PDB file of C-alpha atoms in Angstrom:
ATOM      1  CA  UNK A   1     -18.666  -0.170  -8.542  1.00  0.00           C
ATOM      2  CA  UNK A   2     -17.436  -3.344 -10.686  1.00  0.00           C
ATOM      3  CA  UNK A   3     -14.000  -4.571  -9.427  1.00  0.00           C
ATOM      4  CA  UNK A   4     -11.599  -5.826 -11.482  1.00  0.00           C
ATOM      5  CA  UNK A   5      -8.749  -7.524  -9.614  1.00  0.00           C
ATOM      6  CA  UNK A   6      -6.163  -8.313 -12.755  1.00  0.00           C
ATOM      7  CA  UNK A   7      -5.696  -4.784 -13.336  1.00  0.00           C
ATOM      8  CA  UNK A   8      -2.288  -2.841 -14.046  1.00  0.00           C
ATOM      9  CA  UNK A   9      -1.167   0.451 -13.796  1.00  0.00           C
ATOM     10  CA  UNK A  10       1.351   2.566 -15.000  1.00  0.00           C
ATOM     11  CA  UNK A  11       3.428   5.001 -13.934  1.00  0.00           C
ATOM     12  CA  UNK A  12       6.148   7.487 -15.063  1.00  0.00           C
ATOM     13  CA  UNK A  13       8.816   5.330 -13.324  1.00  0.00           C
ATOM     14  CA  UNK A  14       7.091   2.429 -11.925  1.00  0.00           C
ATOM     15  CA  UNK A  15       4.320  -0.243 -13.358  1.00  0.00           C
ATOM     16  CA  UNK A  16       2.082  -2.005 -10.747  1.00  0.00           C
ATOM     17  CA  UNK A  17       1.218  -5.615 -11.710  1.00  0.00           C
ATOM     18  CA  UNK A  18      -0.935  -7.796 -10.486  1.00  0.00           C
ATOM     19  CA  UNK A  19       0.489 -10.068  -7.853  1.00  0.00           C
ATOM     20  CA  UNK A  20       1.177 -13.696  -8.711  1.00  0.00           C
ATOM     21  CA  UNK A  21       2.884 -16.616  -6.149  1.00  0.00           C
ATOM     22  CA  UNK A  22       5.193 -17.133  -8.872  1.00  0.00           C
ATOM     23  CA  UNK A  23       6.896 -12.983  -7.630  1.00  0.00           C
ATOM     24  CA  UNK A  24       7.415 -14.240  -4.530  1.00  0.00           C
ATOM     25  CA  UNK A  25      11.544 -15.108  -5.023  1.00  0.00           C
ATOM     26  CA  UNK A  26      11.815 -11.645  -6.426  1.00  0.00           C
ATOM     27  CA  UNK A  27       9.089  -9.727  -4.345  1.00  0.00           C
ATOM     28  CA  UNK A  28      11.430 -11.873  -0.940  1.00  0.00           C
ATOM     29  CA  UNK A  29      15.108  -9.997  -2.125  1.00  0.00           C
ATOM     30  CA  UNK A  30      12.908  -6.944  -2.321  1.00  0.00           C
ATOM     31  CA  UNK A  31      11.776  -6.823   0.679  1.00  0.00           C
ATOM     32  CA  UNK A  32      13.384  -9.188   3.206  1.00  0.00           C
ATOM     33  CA  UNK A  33      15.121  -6.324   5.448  1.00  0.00           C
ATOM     34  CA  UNK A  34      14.476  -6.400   8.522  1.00  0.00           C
ATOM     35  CA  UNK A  35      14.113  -2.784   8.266  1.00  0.00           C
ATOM     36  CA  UNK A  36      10.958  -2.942   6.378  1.00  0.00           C
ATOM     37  CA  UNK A  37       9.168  -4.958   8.819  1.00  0.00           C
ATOM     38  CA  UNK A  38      10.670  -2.969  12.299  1.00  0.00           C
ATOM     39  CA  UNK A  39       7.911  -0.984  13.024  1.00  0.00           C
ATOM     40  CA  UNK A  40       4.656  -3.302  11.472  1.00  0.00           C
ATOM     41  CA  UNK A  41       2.671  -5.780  13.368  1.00  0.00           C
ATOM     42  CA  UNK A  42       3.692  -8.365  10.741  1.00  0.00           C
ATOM     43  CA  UNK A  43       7.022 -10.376  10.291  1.00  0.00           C
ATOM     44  CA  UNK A  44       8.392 -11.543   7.662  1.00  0.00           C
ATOM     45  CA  UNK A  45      11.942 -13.509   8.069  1.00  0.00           C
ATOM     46  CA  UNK A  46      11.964 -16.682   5.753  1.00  0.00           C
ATOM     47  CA  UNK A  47      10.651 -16.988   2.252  1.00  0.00           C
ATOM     48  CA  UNK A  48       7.823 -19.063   3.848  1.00  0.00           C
ATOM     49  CA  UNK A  49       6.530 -16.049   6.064  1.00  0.00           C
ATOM     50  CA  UNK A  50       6.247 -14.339   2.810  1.00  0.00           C
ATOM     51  CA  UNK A  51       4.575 -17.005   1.033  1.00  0.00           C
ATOM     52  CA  UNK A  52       1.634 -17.212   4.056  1.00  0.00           C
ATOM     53  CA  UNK A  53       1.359 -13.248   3.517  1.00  0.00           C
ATOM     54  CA  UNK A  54       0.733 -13.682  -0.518  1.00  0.00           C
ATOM     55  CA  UNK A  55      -1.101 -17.201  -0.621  1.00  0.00           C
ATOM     56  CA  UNK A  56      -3.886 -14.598   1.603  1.00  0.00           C
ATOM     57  CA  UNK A  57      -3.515 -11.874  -0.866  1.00  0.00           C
ATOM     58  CA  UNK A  58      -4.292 -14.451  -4.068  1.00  0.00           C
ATOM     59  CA  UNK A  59      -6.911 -16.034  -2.356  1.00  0.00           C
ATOM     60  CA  UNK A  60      -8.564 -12.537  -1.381  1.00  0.00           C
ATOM     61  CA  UNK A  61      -8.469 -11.146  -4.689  1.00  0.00           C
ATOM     62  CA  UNK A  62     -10.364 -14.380  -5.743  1.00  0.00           C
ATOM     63  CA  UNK A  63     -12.767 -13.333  -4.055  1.00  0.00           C
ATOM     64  CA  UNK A  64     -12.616  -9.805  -4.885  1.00  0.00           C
ATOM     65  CA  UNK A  65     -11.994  -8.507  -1.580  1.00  0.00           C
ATOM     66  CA  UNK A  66      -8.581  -6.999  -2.372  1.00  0.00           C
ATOM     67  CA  UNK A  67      -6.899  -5.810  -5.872  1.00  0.00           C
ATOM     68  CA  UNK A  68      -2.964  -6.968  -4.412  1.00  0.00           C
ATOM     69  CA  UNK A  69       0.368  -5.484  -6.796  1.00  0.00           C
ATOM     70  CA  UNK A  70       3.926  -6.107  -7.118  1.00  0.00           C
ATOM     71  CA  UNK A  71       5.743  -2.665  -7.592  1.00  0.00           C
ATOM     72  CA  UNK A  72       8.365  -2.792 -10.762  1.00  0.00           C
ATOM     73  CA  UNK A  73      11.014  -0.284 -11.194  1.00  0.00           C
ATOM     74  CA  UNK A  74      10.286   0.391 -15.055  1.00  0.00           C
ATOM     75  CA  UNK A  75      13.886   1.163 -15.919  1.00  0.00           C
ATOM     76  CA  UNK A  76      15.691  -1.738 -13.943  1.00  0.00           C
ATOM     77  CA  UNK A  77      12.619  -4.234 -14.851  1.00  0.00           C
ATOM     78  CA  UNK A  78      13.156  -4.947 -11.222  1.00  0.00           C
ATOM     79  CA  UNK A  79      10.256  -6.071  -8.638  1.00  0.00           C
ATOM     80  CA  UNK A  80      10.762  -3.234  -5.495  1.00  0.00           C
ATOM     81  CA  UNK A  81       8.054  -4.178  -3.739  1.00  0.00           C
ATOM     82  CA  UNK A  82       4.469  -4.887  -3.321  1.00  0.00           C
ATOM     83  CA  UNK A  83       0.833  -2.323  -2.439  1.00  0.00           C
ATOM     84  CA  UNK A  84      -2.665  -3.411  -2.344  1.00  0.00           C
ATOM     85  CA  UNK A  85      -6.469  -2.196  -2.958  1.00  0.00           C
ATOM     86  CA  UNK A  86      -8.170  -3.909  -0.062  1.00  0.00           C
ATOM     87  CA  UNK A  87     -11.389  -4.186   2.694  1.00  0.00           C
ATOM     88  CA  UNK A  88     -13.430  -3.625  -1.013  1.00  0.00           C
ATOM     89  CA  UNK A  89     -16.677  -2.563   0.545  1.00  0.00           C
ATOM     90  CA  UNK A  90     -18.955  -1.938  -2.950  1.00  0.00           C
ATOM     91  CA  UNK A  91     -21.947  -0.719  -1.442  1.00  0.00           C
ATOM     92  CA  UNK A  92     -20.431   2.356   0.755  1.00  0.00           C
ATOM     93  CA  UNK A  93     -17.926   2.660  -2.077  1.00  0.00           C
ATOM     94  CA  UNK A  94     -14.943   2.740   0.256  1.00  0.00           C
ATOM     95  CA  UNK A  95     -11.855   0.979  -0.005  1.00  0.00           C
ATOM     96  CA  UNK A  96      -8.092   0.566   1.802  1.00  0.00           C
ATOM     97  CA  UNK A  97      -5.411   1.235   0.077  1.00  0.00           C
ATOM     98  CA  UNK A  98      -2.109  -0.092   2.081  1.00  0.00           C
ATOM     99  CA  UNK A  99       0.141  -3.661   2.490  1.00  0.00           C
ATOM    100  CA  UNK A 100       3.064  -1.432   1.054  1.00  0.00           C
ATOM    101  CA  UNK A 101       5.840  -2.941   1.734  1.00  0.00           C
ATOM    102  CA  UNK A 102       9.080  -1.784  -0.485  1.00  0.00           C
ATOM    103  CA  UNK A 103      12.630  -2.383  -0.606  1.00  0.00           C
ATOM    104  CA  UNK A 104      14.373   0.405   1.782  1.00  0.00           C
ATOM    105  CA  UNK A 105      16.564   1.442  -1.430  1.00  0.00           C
ATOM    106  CA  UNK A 106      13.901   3.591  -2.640  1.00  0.00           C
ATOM    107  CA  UNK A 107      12.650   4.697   0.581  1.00  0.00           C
ATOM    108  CA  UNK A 108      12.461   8.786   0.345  1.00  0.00           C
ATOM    109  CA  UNK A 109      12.499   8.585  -3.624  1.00  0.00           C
ATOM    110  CA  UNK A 110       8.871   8.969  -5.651  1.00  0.00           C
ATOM    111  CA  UNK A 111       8.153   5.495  -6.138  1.00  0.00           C
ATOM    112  CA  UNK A 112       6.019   5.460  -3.012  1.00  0.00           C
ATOM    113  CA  UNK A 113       4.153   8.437  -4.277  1.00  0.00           C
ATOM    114  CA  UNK A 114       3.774   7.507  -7.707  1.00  0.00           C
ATOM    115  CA  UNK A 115       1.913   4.038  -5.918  1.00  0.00           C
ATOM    116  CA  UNK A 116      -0.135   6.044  -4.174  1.00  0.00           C
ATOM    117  CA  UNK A 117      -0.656   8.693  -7.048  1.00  0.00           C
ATOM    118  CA  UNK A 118      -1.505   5.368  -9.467  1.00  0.00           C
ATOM    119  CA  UNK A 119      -3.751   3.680  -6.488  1.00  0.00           C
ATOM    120  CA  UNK A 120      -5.889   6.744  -5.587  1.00  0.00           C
ATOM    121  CA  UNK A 121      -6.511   7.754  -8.875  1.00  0.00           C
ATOM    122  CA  UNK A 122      -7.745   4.272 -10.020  1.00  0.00           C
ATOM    123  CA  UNK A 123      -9.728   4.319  -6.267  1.00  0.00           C
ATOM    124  CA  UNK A 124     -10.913   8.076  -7.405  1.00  0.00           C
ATOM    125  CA  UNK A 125     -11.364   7.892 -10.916  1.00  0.00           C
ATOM    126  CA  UNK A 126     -12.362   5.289 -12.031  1.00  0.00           C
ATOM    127  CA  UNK A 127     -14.064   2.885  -9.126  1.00  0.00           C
ATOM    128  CA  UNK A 128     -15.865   6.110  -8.125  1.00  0.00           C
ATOM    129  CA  UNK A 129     -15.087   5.162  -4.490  1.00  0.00           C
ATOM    130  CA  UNK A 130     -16.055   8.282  -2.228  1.00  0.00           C
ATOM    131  CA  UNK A 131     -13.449   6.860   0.841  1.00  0.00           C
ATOM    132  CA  UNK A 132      -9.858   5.706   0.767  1.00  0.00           C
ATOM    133  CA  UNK A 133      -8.826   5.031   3.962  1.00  0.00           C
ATOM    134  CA  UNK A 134      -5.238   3.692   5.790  1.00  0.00           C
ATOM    135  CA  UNK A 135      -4.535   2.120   8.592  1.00  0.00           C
ATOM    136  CA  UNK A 136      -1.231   2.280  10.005  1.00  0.00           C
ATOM    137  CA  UNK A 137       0.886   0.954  13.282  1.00  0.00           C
ATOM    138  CA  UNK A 138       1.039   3.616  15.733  1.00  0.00           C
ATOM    139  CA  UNK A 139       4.851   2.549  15.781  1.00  0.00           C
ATOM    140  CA  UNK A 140       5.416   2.972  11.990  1.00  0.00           C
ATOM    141  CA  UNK A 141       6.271   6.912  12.273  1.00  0.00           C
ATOM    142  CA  UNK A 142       7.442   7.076   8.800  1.00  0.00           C
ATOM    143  CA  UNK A 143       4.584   5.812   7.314  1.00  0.00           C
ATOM    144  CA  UNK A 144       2.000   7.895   9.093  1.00  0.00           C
ATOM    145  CA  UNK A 145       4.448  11.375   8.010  1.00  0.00           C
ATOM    146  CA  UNK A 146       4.639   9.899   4.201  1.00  0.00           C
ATOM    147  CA  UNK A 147       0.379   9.800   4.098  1.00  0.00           C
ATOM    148  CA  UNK A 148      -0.093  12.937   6.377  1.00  0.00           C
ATOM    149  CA  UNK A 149       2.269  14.834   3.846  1.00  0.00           C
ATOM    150  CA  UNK A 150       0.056  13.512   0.792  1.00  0.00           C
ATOM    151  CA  UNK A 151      -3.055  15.379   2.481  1.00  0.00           C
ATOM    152  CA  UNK A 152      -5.131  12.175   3.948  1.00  0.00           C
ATOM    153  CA  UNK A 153      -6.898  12.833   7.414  1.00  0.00           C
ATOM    154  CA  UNK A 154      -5.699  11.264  10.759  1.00  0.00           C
ATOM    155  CA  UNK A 155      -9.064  10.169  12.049  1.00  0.00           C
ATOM    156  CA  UNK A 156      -8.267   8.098  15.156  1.00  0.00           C
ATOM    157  CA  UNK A 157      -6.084   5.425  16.559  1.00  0.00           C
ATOM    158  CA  UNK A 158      -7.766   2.022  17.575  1.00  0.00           C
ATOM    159  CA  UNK A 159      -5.609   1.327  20.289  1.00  0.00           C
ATOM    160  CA  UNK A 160      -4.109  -2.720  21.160  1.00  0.00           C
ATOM    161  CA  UNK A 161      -5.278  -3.237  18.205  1.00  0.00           C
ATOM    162  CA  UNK A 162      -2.815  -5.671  16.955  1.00  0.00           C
ATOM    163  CA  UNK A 163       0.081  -7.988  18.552  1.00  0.00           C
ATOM    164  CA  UNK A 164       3.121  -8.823  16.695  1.00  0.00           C
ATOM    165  CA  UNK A 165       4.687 -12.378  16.362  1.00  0.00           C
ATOM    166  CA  UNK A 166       7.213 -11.377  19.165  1.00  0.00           C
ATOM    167  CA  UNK A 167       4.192 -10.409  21.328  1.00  0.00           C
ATOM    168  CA  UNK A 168       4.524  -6.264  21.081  1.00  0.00           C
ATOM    169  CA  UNK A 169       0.801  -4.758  20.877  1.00  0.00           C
ATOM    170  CA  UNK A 170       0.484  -2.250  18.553  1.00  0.00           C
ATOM    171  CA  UNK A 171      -2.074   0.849  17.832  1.00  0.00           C
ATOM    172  CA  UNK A 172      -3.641   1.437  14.781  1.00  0.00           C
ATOM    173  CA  UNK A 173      -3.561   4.749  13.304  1.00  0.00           C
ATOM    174  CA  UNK A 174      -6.510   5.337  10.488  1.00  0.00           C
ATOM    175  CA  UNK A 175      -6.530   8.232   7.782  1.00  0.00           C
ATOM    176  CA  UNK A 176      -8.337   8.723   4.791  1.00  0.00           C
ATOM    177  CA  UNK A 177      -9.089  10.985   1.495  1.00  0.00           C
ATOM    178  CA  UNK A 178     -12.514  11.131   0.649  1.00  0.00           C
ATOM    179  CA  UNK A 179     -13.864  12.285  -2.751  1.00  0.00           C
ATOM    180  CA  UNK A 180     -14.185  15.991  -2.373  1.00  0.00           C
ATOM    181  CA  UNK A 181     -10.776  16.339  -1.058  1.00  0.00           C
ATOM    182  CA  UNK A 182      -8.864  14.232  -4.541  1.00  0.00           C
ATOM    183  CA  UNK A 183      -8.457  16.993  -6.823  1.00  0.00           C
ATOM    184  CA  UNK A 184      -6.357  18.844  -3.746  1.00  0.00           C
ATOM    185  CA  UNK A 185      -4.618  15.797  -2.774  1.00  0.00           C
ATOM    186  CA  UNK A 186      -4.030  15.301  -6.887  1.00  0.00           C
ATOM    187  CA  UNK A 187      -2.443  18.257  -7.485  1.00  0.00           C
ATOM    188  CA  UNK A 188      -0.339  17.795  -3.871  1.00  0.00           C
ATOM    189  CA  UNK A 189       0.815  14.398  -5.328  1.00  0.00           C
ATOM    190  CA  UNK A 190       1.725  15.640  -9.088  1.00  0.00           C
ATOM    191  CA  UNK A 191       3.473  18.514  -7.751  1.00  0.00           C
ATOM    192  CA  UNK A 192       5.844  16.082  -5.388  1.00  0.00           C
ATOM    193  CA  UNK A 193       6.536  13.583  -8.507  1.00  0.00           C
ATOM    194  CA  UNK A 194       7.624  16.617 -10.282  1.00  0.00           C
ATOM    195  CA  UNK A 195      10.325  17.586  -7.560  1.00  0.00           C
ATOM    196  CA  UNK A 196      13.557  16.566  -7.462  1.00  0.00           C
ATOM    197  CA  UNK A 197      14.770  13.816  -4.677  1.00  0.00           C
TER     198      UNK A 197
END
């Protein structure tokens, strides 16, 4: 498995691009709702929190550890948000996919699907990975419904396993696709980016 961490992918309606510092104005308006961060063990209030959360990303795909995006509307030209390819472990061939964070005006439209259509068929296709898993805050109910309806697994919940800025502990909730199961979860995924919102 050879990673390549500058890599971009596109979509029908939306282009991933590899994440740079100088998104971060852009990738902020995106995604500086309060509603986006409500139910994640992260926080992100000032430009600066964001900046901390990216400066990570950058230095981890460095050091090939994570493949980090910015998520572009392809008609607008505007950045929407921002999804990651991360724990890279190359000799299991398993990977996260997750850090999706996008602007609440296109939550329940396709551009989450179409990142994770793009993301697990790059993970799939042509990584060869055999494991994509997610891990997801047991208080982030919308987030565990949008993976569960793309077919991935709920394997377990690590419970505690994170605390919050504001002190809240929060479980973590993993899933995962493996390689056997991507041509089901394939055709599941093309056949919701072919319905109508």
């Amino acid at each position: 498995m050879i990673i390549e961490t500058d890599i971009y992918l596109e979509g029908s309606s939306i282009s991933l691009i590899p994440l740079e510092l100088k998104h971060k104005e852009l990738l902020f308006e995106a995604i500086k709702s309060p509603e986006v961060w409500k139910y994640t063990w992260r926080e992100v209030k000032t430009m600066n929190d964001l900046e901390q959360i990216l400066i990570i990303a950058i230095n981890n795909k460095k050091e090939g550890k994570q493949i980090p995006f910015i998520v572009k509307d392809k008609l607008t030209g505007e950045v929407i948000g921002t999804t990651r390819i991360g724990d890279i472990d190359i000799e299991n061939r398993n990977v996260e996919i997750g850090w999706t964070w996008l602007s609440p005006k296109v939550w329940k439209t396709k551009v989450n699907t179409e990142c994770k259509f793009l993301l697990l068929q790059y993970c799939f296709e042509l990584l060869k990975v055999i494991r994509v898993q997610f891990s997801i805050s047991g208080r982030n109910l919308r987030s565990q419904r949008a993976v569960e309806r793309i077919g991935a697994s709920k394997e377990g919940t690590f419970r505690n396993h994170r605390i919050k800025a504001d002190g809240t502990i929060h479980d973590n909730i993993f899933y995962s696709i493996i390689d056997s199961e991507w041509e089901t979860v394939k055709e599941k995924l093309n056949y919701l980016l072919e319905k109508k919102y």
